[in-house]
Short mmCIF file of C-alpha atoms in Angstrom, two decimals:
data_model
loop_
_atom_site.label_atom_id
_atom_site.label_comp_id
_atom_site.label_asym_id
_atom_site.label_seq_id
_atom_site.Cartn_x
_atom_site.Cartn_y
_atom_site.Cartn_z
CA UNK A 148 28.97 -32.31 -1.35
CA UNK A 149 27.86 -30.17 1.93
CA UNK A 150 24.36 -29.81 2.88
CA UNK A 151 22.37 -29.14 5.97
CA UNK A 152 21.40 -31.50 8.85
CA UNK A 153 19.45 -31.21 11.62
CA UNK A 154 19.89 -32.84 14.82
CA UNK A 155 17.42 -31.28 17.03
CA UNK A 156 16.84 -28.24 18.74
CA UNK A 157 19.19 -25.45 17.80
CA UNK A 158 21.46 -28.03 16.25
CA UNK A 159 21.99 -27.46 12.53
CA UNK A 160 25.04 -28.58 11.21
CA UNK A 161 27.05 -28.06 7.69
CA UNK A 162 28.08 -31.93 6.69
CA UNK A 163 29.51 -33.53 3.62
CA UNK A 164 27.08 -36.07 2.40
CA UNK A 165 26.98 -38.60 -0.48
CA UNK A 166 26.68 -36.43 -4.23
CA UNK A 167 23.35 -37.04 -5.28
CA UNK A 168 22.61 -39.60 -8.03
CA UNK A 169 20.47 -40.65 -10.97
CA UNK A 170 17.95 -43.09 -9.15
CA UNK A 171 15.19 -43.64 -11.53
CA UNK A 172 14.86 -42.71 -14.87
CA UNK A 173 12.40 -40.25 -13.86
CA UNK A 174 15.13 -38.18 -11.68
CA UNK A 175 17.11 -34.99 -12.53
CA UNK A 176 20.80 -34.46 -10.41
CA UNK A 177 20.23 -30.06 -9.92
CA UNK A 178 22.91 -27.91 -8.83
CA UNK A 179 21.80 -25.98 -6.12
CA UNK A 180 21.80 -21.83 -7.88
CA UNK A 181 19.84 -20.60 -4.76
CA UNK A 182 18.14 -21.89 -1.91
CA UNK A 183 17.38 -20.27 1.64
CA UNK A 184 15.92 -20.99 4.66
CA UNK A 185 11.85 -20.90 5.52
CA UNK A 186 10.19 -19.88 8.62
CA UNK A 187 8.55 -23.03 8.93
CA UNK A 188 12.14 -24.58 9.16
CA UNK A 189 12.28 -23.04 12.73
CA UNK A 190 9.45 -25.07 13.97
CA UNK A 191 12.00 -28.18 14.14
CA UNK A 192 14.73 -25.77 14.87
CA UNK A 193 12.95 -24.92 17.92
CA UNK A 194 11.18 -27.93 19.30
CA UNK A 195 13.20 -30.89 17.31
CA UNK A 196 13.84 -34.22 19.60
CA UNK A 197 17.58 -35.00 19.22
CA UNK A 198 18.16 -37.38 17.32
CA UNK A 199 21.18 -39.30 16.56
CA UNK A 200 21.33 -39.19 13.05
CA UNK A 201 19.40 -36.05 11.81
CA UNK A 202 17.87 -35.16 8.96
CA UNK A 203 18.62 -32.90 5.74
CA UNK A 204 16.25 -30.18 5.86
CA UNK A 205 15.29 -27.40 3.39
CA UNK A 206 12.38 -27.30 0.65
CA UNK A 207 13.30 -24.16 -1.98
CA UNK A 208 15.69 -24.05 -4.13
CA UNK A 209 16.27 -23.90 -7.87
CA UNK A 210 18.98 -24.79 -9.77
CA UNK A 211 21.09 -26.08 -12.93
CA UNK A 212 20.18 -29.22 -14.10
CA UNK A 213 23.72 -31.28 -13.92
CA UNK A 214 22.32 -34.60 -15.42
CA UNK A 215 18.92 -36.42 -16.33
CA UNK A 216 17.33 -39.52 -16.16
CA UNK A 217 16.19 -41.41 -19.15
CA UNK A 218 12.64 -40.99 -19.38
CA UNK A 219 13.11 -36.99 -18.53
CA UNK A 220 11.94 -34.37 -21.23
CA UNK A 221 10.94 -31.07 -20.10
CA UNK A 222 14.34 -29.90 -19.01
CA UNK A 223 17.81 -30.63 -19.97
CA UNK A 224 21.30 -30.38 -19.01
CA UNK A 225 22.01 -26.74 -18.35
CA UNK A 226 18.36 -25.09 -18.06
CA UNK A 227 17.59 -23.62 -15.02
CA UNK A 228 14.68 -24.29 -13.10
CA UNK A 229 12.88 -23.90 -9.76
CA UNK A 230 11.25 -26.95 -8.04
CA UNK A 231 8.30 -26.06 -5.80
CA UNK A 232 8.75 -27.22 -2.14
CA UNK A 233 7.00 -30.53 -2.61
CA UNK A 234 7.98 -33.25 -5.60
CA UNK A 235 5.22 -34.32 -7.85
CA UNK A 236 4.14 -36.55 -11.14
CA UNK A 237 2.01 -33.70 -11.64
CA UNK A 238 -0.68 -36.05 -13.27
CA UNK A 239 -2.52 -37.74 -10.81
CA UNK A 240 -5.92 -37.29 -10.46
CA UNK A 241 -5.08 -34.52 -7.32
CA UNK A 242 -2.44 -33.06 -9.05
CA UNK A 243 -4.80 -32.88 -12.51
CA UNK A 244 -6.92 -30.98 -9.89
CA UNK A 245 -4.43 -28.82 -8.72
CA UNK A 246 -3.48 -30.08 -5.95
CA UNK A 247 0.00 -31.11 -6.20
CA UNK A 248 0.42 -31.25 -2.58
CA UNK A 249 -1.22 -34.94 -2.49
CA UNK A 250 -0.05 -36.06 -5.29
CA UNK A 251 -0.39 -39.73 -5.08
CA UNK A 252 3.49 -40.47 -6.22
CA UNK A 253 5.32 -37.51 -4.49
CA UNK A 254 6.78 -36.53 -1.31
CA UNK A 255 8.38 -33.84 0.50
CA UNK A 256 12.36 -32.90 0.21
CA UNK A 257 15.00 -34.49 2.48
CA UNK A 258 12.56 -37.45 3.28
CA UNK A 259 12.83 -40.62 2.15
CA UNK A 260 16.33 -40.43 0.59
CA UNK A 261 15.59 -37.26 -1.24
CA UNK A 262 17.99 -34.65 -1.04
CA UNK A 263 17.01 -31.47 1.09
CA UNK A 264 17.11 -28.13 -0.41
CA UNK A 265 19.79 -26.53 1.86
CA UNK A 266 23.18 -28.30 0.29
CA UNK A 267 24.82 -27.77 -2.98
CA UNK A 268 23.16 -30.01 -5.14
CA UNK A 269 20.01 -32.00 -5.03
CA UNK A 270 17.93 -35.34 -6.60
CA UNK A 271 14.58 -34.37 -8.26
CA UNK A 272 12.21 -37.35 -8.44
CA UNK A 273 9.87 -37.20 -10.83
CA UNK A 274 11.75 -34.34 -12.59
CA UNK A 275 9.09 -33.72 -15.35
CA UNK A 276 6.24 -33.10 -12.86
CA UNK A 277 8.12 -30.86 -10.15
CA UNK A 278 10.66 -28.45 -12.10
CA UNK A 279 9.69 -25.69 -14.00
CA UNK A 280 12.42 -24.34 -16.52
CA UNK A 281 13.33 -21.05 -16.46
CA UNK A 282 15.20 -18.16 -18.81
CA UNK A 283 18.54 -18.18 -17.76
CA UNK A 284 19.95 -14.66 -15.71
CA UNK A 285 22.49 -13.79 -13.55
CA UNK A 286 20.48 -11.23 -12.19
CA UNK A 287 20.60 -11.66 -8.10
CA UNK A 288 17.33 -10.06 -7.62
CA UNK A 289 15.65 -12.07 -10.51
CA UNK A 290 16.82 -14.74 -8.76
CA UNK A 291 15.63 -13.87 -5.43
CA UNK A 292 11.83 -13.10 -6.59
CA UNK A 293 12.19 -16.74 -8.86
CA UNK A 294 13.50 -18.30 -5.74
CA UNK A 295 10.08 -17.20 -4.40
CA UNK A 296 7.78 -18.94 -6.22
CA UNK A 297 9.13 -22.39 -4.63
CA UNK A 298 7.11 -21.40 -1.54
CA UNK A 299 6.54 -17.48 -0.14
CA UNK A 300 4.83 -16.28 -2.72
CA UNK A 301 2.96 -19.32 -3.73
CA UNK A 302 1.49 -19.53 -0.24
CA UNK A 303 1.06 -16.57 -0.13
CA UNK A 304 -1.36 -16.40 -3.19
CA UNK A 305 -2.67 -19.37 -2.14
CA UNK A 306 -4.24 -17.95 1.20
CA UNK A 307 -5.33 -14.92 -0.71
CA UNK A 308 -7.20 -17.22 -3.53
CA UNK A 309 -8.73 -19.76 -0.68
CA UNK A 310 -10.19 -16.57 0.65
CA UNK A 311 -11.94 -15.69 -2.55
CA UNK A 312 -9.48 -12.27 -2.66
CA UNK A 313 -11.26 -9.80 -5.50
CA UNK A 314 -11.05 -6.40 -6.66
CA UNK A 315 -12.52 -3.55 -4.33
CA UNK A 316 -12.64 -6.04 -1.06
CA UNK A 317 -10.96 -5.18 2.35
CA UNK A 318 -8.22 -8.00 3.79
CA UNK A 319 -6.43 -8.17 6.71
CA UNK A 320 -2.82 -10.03 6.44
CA UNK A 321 -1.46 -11.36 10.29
CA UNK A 322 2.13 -11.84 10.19
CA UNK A 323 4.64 -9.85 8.85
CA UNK A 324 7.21 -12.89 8.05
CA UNK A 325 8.10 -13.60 4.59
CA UNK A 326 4.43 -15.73 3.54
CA UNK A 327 2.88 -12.77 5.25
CA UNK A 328 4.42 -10.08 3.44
CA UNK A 329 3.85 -12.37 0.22
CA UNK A 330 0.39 -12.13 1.49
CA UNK A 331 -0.02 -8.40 1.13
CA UNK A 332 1.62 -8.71 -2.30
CA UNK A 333 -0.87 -11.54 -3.76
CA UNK A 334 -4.11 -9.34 -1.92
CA UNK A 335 -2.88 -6.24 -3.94
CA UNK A 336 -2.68 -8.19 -6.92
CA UNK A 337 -5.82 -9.57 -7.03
CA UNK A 338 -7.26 -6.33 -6.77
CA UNK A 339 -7.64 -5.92 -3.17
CA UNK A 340 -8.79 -1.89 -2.08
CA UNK A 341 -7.51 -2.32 1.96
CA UNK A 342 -5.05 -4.33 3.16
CA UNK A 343 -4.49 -4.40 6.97
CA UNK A 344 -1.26 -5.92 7.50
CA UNK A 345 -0.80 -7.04 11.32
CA UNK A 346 2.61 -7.08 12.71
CA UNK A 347 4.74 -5.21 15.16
CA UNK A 348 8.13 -5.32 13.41
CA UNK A 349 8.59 -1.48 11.65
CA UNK A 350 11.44 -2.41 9.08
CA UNK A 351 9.21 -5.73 7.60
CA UNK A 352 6.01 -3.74 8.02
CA UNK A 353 7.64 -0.75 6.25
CA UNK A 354 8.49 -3.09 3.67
CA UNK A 355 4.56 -4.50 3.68
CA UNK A 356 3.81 -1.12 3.06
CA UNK A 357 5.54 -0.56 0.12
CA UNK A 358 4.23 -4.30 -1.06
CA UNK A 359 0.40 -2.49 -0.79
CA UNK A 360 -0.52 -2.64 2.69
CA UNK A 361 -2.74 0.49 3.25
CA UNK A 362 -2.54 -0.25 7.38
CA UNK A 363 -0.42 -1.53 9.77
CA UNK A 364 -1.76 -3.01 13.40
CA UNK A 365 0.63 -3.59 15.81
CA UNK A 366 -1.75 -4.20 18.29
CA UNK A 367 -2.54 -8.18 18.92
CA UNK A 368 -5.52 -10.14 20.63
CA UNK A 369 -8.91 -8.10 20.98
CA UNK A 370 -7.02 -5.26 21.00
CA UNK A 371 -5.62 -5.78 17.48
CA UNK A 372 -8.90 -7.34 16.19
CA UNK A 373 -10.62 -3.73 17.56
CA UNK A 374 -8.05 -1.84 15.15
CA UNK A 375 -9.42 -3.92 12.53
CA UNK A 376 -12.86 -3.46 13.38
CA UNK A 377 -12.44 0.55 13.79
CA UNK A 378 -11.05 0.59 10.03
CA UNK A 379 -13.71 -1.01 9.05
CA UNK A 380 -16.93 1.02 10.56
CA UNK A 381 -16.91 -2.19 12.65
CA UNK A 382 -17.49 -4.70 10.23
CA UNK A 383 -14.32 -6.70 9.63
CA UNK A 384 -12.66 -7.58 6.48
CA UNK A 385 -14.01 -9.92 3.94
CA UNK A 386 -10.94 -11.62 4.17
CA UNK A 387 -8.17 -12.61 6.84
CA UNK A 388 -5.24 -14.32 5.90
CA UNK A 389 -3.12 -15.72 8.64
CA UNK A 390 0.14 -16.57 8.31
CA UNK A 391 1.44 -17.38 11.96
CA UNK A 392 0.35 -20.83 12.28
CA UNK A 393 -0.48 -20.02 16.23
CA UNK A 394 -4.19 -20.42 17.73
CA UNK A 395 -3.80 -16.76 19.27
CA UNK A 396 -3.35 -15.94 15.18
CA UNK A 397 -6.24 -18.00 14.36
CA UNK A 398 -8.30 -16.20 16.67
CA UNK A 399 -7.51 -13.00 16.23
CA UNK A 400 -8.72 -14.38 12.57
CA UNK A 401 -11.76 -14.77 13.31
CA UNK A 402 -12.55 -11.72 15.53
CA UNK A 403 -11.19 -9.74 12.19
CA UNK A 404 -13.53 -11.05 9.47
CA UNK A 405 -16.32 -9.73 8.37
CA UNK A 406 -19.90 -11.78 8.06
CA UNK A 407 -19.80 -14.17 5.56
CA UNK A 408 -15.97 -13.84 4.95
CA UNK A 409 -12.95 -16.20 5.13
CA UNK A 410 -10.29 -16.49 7.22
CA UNK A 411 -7.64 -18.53 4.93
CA UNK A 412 -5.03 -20.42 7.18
CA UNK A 413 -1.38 -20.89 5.63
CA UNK A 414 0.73 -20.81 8.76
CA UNK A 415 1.81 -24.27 9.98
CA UNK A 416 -0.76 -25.01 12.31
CA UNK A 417 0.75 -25.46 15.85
CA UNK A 418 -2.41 -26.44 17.40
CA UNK A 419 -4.92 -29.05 17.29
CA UNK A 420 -8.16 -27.64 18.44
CA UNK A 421 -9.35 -24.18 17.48
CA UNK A 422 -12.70 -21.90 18.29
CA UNK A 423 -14.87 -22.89 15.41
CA UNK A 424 -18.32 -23.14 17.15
CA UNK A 425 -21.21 -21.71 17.15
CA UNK A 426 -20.12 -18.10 16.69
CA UNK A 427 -18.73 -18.72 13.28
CA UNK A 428 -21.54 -20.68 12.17
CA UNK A 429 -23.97 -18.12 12.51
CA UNK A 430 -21.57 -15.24 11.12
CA UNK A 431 -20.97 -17.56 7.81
CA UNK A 432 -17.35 -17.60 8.13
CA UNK A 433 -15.48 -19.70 6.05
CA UNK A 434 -12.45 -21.45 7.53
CA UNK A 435 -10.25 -22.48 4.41
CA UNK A 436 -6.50 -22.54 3.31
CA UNK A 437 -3.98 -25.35 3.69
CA UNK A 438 -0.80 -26.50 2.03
CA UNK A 439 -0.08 -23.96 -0.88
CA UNK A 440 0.30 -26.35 -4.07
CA UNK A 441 3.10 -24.57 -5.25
CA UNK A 442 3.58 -26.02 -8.60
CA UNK A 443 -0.45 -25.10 -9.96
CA UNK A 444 0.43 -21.63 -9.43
CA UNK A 445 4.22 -21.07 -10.77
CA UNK A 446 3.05 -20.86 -14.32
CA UNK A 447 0.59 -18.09 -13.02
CA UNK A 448 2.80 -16.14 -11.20
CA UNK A 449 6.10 -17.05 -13.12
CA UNK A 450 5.40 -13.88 -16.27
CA UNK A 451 4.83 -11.45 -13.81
CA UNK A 452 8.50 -12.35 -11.96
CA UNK A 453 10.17 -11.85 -14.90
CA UNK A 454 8.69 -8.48 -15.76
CA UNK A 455 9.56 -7.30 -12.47
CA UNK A 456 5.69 -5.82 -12.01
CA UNK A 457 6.49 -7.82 -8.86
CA UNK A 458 9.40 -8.25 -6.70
CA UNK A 459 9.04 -10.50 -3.90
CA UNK A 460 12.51 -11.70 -3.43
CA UNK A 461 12.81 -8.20 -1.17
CA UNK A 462 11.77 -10.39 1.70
CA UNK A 463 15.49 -11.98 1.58
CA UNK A 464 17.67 -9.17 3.55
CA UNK A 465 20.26 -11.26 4.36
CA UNK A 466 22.70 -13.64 2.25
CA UNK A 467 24.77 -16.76 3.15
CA UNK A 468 26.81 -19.47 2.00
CA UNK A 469 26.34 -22.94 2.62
CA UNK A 470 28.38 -23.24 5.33
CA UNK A 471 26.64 -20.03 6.99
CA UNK A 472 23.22 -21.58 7.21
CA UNK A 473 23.87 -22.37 11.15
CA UNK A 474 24.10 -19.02 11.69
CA UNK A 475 21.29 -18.43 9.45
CA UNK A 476 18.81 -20.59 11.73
CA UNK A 477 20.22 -18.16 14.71
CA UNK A 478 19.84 -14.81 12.90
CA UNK A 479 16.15 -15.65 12.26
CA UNK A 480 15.34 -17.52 15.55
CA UNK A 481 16.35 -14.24 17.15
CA UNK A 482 14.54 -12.03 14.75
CA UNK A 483 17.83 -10.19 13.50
CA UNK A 484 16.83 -11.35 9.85
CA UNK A 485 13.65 -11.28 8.23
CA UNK A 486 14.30 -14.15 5.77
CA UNK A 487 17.93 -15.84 4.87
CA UNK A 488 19.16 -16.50 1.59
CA UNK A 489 21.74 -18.84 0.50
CA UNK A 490 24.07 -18.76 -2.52
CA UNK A 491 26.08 -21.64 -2.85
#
């Protein structure tokens, strides 16, 4: 089959690899229906040490199921069904908490043997605990917004319910990517009354506009976080949800929320040390967020998908094949593209 591997720095490559197979009796064989790139894909795409024999890359997709293992009964041959961007038992004590993210028999797609997500067809381990079945439709933008819930709008509604998002509270969204757009969605479903969205590119903040964002700030540093502060009569927002992943974001955080707020973190962190001294301590600010555990909030999200109250797959404005995802990685490296989808 093809798939994508990455050698490094701006080298992504379209190879044929070994079909996946039945490994355990626990695994599902998926046919790749949809899958697309992330924006946390061009962290390795930019930085990446070459390496001689690369690795497959990509972590959402959904699929048909081609074949399953033994001990498999949730799905069957010929249900479609999207796997969240991390594998799971999803009955561990973490993932019994929710937190399928450290589940204590998964792992993360094309590591370890495991298929990556950008390639026709991939190996689900532990099958039962990671895929959830869906109705079957042909409908692209169905399955643009299902393709969604494997990680976008997950993490998105994840930063929105680490920062304790309710109805009639102010939130401020940085980013205007795909998770931050996502972002603005989740805030405005949870009842938020303002949602600041901060980002300086008009077509994906037009579009945050139409997801519920009441403002946009194009302004960054303290002269963004003043924007905030002047919508707010000064106070900040109870709620900042960053979805950069840089320290200048994660400041700009915490100059935006209001006393006794959160500032909810869901961009890959690309920093080790960040400003959380003595200033935030005696505002009460809550630093929270973390990896999004997709798979606790699919069945959440999942009814209102399919009733098309919400449409998140919007974020996708561009659409590949397999052999295209080079190009992909390019077109949103260079910001041509908010978000790239792939159809097989």
């Amino acid at each position: 089959m093809r798939a994508t591997v990455i050698y490094g720095a701006g080298d992504v490559r379209v190879e044929t690899v070994p079909d996946p197979k039945l490994r355990e009796p626990t695994d599902v064989v998926l046919r790749v229906v949809r899958s697309c790139i992330c924006g946390s894909d061009l962290w390795p795409y930019a930085d990446m040490k070459p390496s001689e024999r690369g690795r497959r890359i990509g972590h959402e997709f959904l699929g048909v199921v081609e074949e399953t293992g033994a001990d498999v009964t949730t799905v069957k041959k010929g249900d479609l069904a999207v796997a969240p961007f991390v594998w799971s038992d999803n009955t561990c004590e973490f993932c019994r908490e929710g937190l399928q993210t450290s589940c204590l028999h998964g792992g993360g797609w094309g590591a370890k043997d495991v298929d990556g997500g950008q390639g026709e067809a991939v190996r689900v381990p532990q099958a039962d605990g990671t895929l959830v079945k869906l109705p079957h439709t042909e409908d692209d933008d169905l399955l643009a917004s299902l393709l969604t819930l494997s990680d976008v709008f997950s993490t998105g509604h994840h930063a929105a319910v680490k920062a304790r998002v309710s109805e009639g509270q102010n939130v401020t969204v940085i980013g205007d990517g795909a998770v931050g757009l996502s972002a603005v969605l989740a805030a405005k479903r949870l009842g938020a009354d303002r949602v600041v969205l901060m980002g300086r590119h008009r077509a994906r903040t037009d579009l945050g506009r139409e997801f519920g964002a009441t403002d946009v700030v194009a302004e960054r540093g303290e002269e963004g976080v003043e924007k905030v502060r002047e919508l707010t009569n000064g106070r900040g927002t109870h709620a900042v949800l960053e979805c950069v992943g840089t320290k200048g974001a994660f400041e700009m955080g915490l100059g935006a929320v209001r006393a006794g707020g959160a500032v909810s973190r869901v961009g890959l962190p690309q920093y080790e040390d960040g400003p959380i001294g003595v200033g935030v301590f005696r505002r009460n600010v809550t630093v929270t967020g973390g990896v999004a555990p997709a798979r606790h909030y699919i069945p959440e999200l999942l009814p209102d998908v399919l009733e098309g109250k919400y449409r998140p797959g919007r974020v996708f404005d561009r659409t590949i094949d397999v052999e295209g995802v080079p190009d992909g990685y390019r077109a949103m490296a260079d910001r041509e593209v908010l978000k790239v989808l792939i159809k097989p």
